[in-house]
Short mmCIF file of C-alpha atoms and ligand atoms in Angstrom, two decimals:
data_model
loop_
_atom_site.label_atom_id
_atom_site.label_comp_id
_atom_site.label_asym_id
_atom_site.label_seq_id
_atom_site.Cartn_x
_atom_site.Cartn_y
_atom_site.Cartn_z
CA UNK A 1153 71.60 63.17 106.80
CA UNK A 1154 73.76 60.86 105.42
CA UNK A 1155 75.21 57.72 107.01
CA UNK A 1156 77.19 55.29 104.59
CA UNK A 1157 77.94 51.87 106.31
CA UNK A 1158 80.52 50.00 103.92
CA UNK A 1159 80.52 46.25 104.51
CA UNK A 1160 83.05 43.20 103.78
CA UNK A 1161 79.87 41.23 101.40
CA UNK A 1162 82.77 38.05 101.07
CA UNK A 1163 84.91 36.18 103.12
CA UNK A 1164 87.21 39.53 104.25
CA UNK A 1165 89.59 41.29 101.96
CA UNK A 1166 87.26 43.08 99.72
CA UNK A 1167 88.77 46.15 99.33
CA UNK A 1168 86.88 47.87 102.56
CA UNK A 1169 89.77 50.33 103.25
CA UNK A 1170 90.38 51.43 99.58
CA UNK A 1171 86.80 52.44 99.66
CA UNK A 1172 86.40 54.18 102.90
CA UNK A 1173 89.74 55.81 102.33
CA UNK A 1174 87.80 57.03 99.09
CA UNK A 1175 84.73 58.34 100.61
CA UNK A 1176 86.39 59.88 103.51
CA UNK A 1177 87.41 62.33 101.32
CA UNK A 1178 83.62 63.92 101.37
CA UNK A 1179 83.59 62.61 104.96
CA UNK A 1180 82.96 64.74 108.15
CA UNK A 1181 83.18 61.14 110.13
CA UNK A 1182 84.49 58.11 110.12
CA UNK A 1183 83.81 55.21 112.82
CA UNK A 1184 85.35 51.69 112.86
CA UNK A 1185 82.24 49.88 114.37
CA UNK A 1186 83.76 46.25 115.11
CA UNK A 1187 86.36 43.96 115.09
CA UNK A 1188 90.14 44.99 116.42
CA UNK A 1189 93.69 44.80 114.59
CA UNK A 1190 93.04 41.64 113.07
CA UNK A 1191 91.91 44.00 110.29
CA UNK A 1192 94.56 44.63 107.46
CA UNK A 1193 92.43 47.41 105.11
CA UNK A 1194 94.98 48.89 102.68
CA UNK A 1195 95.06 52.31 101.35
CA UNK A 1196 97.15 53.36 98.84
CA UNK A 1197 96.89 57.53 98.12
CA UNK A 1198 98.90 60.58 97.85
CA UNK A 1199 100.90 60.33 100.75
CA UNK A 1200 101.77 56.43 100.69
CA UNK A 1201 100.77 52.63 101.11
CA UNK A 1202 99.35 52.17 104.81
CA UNK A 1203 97.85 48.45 105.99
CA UNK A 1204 95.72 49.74 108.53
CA UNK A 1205 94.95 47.35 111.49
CA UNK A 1206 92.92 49.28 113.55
CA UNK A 1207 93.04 53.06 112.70
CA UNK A 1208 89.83 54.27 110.74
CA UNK A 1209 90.87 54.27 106.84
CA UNK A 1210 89.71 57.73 106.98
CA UNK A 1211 92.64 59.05 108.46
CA UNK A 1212 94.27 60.94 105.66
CA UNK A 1213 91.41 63.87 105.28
CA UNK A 1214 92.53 65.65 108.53
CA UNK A 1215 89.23 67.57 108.24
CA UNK A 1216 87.71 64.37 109.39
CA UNK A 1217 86.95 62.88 113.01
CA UNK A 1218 87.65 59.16 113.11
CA UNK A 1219 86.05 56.98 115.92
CA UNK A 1220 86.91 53.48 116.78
CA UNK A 1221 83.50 52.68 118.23
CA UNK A 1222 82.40 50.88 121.35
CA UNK A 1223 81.82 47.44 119.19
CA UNK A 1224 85.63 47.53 118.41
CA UNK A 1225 87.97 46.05 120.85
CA UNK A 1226 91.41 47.77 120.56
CA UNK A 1227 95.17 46.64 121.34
CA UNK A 1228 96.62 49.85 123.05
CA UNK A 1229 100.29 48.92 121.99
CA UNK A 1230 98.68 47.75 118.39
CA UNK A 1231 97.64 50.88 118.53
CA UNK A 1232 100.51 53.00 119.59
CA UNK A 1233 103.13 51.83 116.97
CA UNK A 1234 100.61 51.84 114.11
CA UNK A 1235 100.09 56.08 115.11
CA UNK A 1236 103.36 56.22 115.27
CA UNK A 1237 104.28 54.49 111.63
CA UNK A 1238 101.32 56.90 109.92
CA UNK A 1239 102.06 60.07 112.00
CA UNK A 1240 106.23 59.26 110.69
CA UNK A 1241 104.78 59.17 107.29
CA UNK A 1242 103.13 62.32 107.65
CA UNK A 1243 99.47 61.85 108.58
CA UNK A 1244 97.82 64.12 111.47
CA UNK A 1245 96.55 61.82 113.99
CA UNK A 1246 94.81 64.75 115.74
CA UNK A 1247 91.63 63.65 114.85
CA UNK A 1248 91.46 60.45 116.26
CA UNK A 1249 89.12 59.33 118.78
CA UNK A 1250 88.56 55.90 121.00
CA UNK A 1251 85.17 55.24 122.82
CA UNK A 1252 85.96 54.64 126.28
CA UNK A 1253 83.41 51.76 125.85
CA UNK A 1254 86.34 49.48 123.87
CA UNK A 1255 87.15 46.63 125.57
CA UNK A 1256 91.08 46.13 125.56
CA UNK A 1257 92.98 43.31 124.19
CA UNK A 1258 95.26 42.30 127.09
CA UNK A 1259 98.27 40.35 126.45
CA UNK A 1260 96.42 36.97 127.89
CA UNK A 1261 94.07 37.19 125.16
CA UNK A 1262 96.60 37.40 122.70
CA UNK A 1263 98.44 34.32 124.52
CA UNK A 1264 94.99 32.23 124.81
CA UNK A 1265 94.09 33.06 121.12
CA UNK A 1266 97.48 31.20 120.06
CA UNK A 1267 97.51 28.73 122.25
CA UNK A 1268 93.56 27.69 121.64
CA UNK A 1269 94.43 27.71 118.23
CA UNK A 1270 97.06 25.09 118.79
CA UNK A 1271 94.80 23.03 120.63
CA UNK A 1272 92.04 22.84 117.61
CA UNK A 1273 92.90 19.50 114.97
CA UNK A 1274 93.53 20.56 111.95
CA UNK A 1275 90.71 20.51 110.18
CA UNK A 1276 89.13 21.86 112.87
CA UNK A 1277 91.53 25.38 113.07
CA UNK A 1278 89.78 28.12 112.37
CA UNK A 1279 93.38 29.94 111.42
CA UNK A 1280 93.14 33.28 113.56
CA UNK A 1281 95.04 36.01 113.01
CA UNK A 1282 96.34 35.28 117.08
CA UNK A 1283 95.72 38.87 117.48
CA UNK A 1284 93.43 37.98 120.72
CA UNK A 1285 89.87 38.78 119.09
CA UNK A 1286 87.94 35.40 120.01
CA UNK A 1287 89.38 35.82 123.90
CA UNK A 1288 88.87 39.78 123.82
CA UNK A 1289 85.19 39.22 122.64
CA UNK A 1290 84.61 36.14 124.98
CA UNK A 1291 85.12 38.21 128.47
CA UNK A 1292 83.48 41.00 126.51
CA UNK A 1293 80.13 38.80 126.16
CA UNK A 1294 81.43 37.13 130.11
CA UNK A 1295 81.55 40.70 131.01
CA UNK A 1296 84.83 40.57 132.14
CA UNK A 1297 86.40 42.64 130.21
CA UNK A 1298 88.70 45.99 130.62
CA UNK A 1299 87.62 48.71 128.57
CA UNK A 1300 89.18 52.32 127.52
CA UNK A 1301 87.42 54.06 130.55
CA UNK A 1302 88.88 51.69 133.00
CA UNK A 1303 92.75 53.01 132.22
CA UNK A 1304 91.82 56.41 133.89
CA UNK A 1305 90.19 54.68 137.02
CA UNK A 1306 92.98 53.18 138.63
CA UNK A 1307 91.12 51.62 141.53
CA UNK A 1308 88.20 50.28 139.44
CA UNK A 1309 90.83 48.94 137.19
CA UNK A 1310 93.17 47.13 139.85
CA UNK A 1311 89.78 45.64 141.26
CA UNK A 1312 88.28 44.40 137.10
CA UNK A 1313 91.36 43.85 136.29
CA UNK A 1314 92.09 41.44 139.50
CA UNK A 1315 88.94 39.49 138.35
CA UNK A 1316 89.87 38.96 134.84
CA UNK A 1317 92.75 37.83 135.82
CA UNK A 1318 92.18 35.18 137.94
CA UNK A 1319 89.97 33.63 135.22
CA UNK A 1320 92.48 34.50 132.18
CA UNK A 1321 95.07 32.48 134.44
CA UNK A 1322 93.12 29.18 135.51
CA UNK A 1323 92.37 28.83 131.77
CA UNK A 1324 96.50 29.68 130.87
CA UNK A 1325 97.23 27.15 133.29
CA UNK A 1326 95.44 24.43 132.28
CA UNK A 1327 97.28 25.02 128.80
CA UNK A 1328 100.80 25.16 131.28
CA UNK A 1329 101.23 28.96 130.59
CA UNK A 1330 102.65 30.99 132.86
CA UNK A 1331 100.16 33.09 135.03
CA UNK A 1332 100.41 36.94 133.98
CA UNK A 1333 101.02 39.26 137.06
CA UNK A 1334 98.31 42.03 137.97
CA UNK A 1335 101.19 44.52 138.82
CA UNK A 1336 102.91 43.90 136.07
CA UNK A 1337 99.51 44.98 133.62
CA UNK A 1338 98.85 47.65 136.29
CA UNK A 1339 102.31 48.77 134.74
CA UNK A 1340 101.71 48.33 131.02
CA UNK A 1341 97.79 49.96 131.58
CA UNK A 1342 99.42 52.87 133.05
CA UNK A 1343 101.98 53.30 130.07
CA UNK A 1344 99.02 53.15 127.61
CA UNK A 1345 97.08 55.52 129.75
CA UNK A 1346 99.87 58.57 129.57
CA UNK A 1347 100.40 58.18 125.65
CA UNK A 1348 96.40 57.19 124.84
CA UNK A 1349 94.15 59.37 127.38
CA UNK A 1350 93.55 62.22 125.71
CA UNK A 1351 92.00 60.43 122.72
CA UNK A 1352 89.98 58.21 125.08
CA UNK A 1353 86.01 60.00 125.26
CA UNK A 1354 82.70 59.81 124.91
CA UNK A 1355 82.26 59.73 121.58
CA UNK A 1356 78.53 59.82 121.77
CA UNK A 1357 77.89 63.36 121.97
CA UNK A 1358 79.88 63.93 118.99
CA UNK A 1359 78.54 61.12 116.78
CA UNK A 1360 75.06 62.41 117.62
CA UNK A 1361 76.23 66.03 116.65
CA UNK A 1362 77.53 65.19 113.44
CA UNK A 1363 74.22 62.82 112.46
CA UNK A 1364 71.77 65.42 113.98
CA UNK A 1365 73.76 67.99 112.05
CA UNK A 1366 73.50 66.73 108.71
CA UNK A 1367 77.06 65.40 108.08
CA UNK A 1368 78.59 62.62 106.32
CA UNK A 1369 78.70 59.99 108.08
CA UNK A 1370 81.13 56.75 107.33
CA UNK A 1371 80.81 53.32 109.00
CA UNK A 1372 83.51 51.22 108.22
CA UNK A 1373 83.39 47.27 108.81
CA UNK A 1374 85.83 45.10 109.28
CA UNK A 1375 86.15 41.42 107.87
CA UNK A 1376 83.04 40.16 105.37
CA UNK A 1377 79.65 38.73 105.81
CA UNK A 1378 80.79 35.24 105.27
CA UNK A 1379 82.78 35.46 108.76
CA UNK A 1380 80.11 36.83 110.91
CA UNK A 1381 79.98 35.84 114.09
CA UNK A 1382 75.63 34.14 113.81
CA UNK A 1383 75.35 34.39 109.81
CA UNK A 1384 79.06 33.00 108.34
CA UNK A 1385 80.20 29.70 108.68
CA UNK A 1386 80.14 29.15 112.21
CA UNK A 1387 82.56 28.26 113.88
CA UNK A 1388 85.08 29.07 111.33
CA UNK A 1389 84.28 33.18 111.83
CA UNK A 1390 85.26 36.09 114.11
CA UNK A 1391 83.53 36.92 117.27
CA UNK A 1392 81.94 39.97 116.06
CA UNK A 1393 79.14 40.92 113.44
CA UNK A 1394 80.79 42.60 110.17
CA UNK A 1395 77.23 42.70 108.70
CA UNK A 1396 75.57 46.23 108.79
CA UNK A 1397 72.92 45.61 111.45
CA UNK A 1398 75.63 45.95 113.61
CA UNK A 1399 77.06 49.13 112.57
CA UNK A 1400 74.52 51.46 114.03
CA UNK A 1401 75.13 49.13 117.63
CA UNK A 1402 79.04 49.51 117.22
CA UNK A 1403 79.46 52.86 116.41
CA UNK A 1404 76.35 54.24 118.35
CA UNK A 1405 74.16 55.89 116.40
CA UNK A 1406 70.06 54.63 115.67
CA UNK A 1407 69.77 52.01 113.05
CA UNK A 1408 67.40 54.18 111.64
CA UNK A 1409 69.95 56.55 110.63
CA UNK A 1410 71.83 54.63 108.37
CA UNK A 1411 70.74 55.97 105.22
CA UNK A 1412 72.73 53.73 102.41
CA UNK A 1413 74.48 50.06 102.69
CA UNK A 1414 76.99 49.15 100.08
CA UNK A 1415 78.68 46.68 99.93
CA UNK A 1416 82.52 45.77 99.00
CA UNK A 1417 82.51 42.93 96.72
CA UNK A 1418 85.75 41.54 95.27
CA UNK A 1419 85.33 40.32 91.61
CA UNK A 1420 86.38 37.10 92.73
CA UNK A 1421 86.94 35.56 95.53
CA UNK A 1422 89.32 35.21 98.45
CA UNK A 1423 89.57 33.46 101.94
CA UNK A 1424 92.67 33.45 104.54
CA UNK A 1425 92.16 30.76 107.43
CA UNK A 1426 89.70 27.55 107.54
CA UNK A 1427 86.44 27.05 106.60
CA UNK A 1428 84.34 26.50 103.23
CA UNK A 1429 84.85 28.50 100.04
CA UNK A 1430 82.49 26.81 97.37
CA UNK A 1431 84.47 28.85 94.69
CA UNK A 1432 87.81 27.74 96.01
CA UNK A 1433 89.99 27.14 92.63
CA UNK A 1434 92.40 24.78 93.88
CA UNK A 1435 94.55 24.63 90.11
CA UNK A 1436 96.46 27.11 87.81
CA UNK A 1437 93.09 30.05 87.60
CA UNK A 1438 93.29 29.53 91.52
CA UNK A 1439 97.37 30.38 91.07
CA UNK A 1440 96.95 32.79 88.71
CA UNK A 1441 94.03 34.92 90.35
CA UNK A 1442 96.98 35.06 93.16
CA UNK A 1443 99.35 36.24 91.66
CA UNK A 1444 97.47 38.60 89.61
CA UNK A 1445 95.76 40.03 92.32
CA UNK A 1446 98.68 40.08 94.77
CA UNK A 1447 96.29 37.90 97.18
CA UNK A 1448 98.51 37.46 100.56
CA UNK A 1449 97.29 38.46 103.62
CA UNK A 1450 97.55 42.50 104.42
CA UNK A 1451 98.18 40.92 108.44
CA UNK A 1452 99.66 37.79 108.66
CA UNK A 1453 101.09 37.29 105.06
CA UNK A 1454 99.46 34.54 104.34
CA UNK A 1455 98.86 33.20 101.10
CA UNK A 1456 95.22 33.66 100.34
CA UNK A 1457 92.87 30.71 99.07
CA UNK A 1458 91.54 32.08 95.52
CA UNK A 1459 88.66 31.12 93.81
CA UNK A 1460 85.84 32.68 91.37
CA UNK A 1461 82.69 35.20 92.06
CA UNK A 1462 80.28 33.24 94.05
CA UNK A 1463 76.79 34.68 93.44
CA UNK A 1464 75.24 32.33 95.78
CA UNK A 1465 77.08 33.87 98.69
CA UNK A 1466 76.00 37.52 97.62
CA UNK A 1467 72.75 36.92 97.55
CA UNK A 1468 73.28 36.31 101.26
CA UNK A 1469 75.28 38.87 101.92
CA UNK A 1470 72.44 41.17 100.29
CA UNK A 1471 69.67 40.11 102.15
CA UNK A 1472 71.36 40.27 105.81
CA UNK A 1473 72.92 43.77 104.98
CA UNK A 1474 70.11 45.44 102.68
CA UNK A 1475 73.03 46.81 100.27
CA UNK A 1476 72.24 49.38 98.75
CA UNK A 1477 74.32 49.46 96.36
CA UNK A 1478 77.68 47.65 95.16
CA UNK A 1479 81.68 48.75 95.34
CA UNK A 1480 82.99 46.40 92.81
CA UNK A 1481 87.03 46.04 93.44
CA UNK A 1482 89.86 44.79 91.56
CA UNK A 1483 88.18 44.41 88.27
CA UNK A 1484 91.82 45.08 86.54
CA UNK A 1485 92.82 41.64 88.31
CA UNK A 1486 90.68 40.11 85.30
CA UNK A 1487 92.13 41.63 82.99
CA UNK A 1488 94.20 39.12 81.27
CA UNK A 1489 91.52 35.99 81.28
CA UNK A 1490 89.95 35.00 78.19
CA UNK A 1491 87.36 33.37 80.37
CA UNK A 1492 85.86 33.80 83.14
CA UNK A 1493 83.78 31.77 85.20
CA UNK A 1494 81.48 32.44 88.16
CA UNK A 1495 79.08 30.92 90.36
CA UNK A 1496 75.12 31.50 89.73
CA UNK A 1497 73.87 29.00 93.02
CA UNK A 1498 74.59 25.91 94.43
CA UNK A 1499 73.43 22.35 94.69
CA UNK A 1500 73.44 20.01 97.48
CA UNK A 1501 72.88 16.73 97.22
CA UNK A 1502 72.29 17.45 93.29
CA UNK A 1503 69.12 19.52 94.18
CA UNK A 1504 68.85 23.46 93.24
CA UNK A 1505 68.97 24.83 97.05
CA UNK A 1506 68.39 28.32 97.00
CA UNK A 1507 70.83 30.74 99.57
CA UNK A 1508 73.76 29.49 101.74
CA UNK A 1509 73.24 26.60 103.30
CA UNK A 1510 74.99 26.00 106.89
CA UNK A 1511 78.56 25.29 107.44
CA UNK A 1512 78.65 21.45 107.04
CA UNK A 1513 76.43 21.59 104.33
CA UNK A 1514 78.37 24.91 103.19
CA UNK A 1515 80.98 22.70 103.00
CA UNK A 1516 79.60 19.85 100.75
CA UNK A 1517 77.65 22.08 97.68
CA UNK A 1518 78.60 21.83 94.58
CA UNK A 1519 79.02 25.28 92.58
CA UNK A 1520 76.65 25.57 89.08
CA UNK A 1521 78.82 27.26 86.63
CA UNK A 1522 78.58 29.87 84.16
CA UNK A 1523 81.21 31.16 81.59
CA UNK A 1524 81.57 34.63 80.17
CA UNK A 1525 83.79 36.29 77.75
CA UNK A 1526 86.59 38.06 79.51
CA UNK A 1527 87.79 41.34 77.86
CA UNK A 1528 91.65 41.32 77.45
CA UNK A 1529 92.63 44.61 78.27
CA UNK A 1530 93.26 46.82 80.57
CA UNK A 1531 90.56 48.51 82.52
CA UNK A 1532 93.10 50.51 84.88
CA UNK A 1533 92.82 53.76 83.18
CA UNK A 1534 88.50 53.64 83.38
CA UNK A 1535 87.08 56.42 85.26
CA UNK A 1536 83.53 56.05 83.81
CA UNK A 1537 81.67 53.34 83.29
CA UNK A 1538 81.32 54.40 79.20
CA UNK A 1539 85.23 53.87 79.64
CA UNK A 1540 84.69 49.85 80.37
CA UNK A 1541 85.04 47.48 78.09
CA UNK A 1542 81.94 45.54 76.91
CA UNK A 1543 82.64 42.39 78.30
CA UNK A 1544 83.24 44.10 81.20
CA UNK A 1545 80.49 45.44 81.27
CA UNK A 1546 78.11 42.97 80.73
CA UNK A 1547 80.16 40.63 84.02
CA UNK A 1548 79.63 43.94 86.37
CA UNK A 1549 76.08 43.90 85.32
CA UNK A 1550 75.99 39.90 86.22
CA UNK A 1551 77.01 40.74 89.18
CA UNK A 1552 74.43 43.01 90.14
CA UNK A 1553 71.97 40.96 89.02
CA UNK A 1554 73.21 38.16 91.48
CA UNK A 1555 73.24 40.38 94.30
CA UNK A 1556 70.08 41.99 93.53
CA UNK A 1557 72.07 46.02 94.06
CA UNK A 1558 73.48 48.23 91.61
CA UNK A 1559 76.61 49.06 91.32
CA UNK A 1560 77.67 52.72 92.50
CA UNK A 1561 81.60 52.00 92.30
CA UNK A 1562 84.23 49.77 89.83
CA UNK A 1563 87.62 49.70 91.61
CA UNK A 1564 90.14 49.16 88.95
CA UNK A 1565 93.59 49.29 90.73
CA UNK A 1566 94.56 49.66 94.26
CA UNK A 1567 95.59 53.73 94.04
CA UNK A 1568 92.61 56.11 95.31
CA UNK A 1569 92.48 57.77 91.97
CA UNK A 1570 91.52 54.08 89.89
CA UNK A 1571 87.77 54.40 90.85
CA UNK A 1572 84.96 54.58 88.00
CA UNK A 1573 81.98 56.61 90.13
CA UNK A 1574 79.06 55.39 88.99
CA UNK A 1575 76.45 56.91 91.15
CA UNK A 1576 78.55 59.48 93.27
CA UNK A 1577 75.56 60.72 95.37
CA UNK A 1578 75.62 60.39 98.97
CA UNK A 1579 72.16 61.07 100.02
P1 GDP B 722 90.19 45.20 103.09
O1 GDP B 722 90.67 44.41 104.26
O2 GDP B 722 88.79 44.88 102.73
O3 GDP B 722 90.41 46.68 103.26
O4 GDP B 722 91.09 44.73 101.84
P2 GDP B 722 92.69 44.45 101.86
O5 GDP B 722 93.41 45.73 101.93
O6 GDP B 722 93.02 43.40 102.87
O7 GDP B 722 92.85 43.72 100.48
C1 GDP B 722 92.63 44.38 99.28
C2 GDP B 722 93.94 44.37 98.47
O8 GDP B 722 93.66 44.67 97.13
C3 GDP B 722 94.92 45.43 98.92
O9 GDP B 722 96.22 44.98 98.65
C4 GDP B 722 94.57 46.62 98.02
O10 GDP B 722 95.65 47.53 97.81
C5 GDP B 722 94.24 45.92 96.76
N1 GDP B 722 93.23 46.57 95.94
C6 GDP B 722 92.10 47.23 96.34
N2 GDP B 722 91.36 47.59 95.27
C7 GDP B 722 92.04 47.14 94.18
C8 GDP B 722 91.78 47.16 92.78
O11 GDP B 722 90.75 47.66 92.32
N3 GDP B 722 92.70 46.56 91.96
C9 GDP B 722 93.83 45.98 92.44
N4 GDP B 722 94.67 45.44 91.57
N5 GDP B 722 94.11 45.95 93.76
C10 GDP B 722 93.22 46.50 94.60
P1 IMO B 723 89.83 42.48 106.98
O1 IMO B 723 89.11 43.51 107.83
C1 IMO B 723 90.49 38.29 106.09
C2 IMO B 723 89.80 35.49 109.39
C3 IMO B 723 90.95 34.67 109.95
C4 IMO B 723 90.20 33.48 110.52
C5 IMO B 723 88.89 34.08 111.02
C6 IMO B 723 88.88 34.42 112.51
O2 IMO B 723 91.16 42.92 106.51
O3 IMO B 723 88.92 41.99 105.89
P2 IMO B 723 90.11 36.18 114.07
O4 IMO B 723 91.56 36.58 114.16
O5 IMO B 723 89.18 37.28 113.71
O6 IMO B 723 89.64 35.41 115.27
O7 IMO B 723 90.07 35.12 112.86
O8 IMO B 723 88.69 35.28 110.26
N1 IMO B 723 90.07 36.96 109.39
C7 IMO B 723 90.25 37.68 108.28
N2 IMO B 723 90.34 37.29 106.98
N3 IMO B 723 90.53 39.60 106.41
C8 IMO B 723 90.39 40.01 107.69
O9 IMO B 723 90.16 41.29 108.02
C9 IMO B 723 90.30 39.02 108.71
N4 IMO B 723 90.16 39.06 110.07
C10 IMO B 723 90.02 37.79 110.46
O10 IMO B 723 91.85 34.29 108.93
O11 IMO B 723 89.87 32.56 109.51
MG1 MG B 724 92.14 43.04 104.73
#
């Protein structure tokens, strides 16, 4: 048995779908186990460059089965035009399968996520993606919310979907939206129900299969440990759990039968919306670490806030996840520094604290500092870790140390092919 979950260890943006798209390769399945098309995960392989929102980044082996699990909540128009954009590029979508258990992003969630957003001072924004995830998740946890199953049921679905509806609308109005009509949904649920049915199951019996059986198993998170709904920086995180106690819950399967935890750790670090980022380089590294590593959001565009490797923050993403071991991802962005610095813990109040503190404190620590020799070359054409330079080298193994997991992959350039395997073993 062997049952990889592969978790976001930042603040989002670590490279998640470059390494699942990577792994999927040896992969018999593949299951999304939270969050919905807020996700931008980009692959870059063989047959193209895809920003997946919601798909599984295991798509491209058609030998495959990809699940987005019960935890995820799924947009079925999202959903439609991104199949439609992979299959025109070529990819079989055959092998792509929704849990009925999904609750659906209606198009009131999507119009409450913007509009709550709006509401929020500014310092107080938590900058969404407005793709409906915090309203989704709230009438998920309200248990109000329309799920996969319910587009085959049409009667159960006029009745849940009367319910939600009334509620969705008081809370519209008192932002002076316009109500959304029940016949009107009826309408659009229908439309999603011809194209989407057939891909709409049970998934359990065939999760269970494949674990029972021995296969290769890939969970795939979505966002980082930093934005997790109880252990990020409340309240500027999503309203899911990225960290990899949730997998087994999202996709369905026994916690005991995850069998390895790494996690995707970006060799610096990034952040798109609000919130603290202790590492935040607000000067020309900050602007250069942008535009070497091409940091704007894989979603919405946006430009994201750069700073350097915060050790602090991985210690914490260790413990909660148990990481096995390490994907280390755009190393190459390095490259070119002569220096580079990196975050060994932080202090509040001028007083060693040891871990991540909570948000408002979060927000007030002061980084300590250490410098190491960068290498000044390029690492792009590394496929071993003998093939590294020294200095490199010697920051990877930094790294590890400040997580406290080794590292089993280098990622040195976004193409499937730039990966140095350091420990290619699943089991
Ligand atoms: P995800 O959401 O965790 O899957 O990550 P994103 O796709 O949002 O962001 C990662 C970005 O870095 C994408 O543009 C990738 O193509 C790119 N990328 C991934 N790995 C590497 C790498 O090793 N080097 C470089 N230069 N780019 C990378
Ligand atoms: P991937 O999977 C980076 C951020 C948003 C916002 C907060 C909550 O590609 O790593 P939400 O729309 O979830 O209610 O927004 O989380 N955020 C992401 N940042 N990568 C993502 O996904 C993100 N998904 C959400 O910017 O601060
Ligand atoms: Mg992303």
């Amino acid at each position: 048995m062997a049952v990889m979950a592969v978790v976001g260890a930042q603040w989002g943006d670590e490279g998640k779908g470059r390494i699942v798209d990577w792994l999927a390769q040896d992969a018999d399945l593949v299951i999304r186990y939270q969050g919905g098309d807020n996700a931008g995960h980009t692959v870059v392989n063989d047959i193209g460059t895809f920003k997946l929102h919601i798909l599984p980044s295991g798509i491209f082996n058609p030998a495959t089965r990809c699940v987005v699990g019960a935890g995820a909540v799924v947009n079925p128009a999202g959903l439609m035009v991104e199949l439609a954009e992979v299959e025109a590029q070529g990819v079989d979508t055959a092998n792509i399968w929704l849990s009925e258990r999904c609750h659906i992003v209606m198009p009131y969630h999507i119009a409450l996520d913007g509009l709550e957003e709006e509401a929020r001072t500014t310092g107080a924004r938590i900058g969404t993606t407005k793709r409906g995830i915090g309203p989704v998740y709230t009438d998920k946890a309200a248990r109000i919310g329309i799920r996969l199953g319910d587009l085959g049921r049409p009667k159960w679905l006029r009745e849940r979907l009367g319910l939600a509806l009334e509620r969705a609308n008081r809370l519209l109005g008192l932002f002076g939206h316009a109500p959304f009509e029940l016949e009107a949904l009826l309408t659009l649920a229908e439309g999603w129900h011809e194209v989407l049915a057939p891909r709409i199951i049970d998934t359990l019996p065939m999760v269970r299969s494949v674990v029972r059986g021995g296969g290769r198993v890939v969970l795939e998170g979505q966002l980082g440990v930093m934005r997790d709904l109880d252990w990020g920086m409340y309240p500027y995180v999503t309203s899911s759990n990225p960290t990899a106690a949730y997998a087994a819950a999202g996709a369905g399967l026994p916690a005991t039968a995850i069998t390895q935890v790494v996690g995707v750790v970006k060799a610096y670090t990034t952040s798109v919306g609000g919130g603290p980022l202790p590492t935040e380089q607000l000067n020309a590294d900050g602007d250069r670490l942008r535009e070497a590593g091409r940091e704007y959001g894989a979603t919405t565009g946006r430009p994201r806030r750069c700073g350097w490797f915060d050790g602090a923050a991985i210690g914490h993403a260790t413990w909660l996840n148990g990481f096995t071991s390490l994907a280390v991802t755009k190393l190459d962005v390095l490259d070119e520094f002569a220096e580079i610095r990196l975050c060994v813990g932080y202090l509040l109040d001028g007083v060693a604290i040891d871990g991540v503190p909570d948000t408002p404190d979060l927000g007030r620590v002061q980084p300590v500092w250490e410098t190491m020799p960068g290498w000044l070359c390029s690492t792009r054409e590394a496929r071993l870790w003998s093939d590294l330079p020294p200095a490199a080298q010697r920051y990877l193994e930094r790294i590890a140390e400040l997580a406290g997991a080794p590292i089993r992959f280098v990622s040195v350039g976004p193409e499937r092919e730039r990966l140095v395997v350091v420990e290619g073993d699943w089991s």
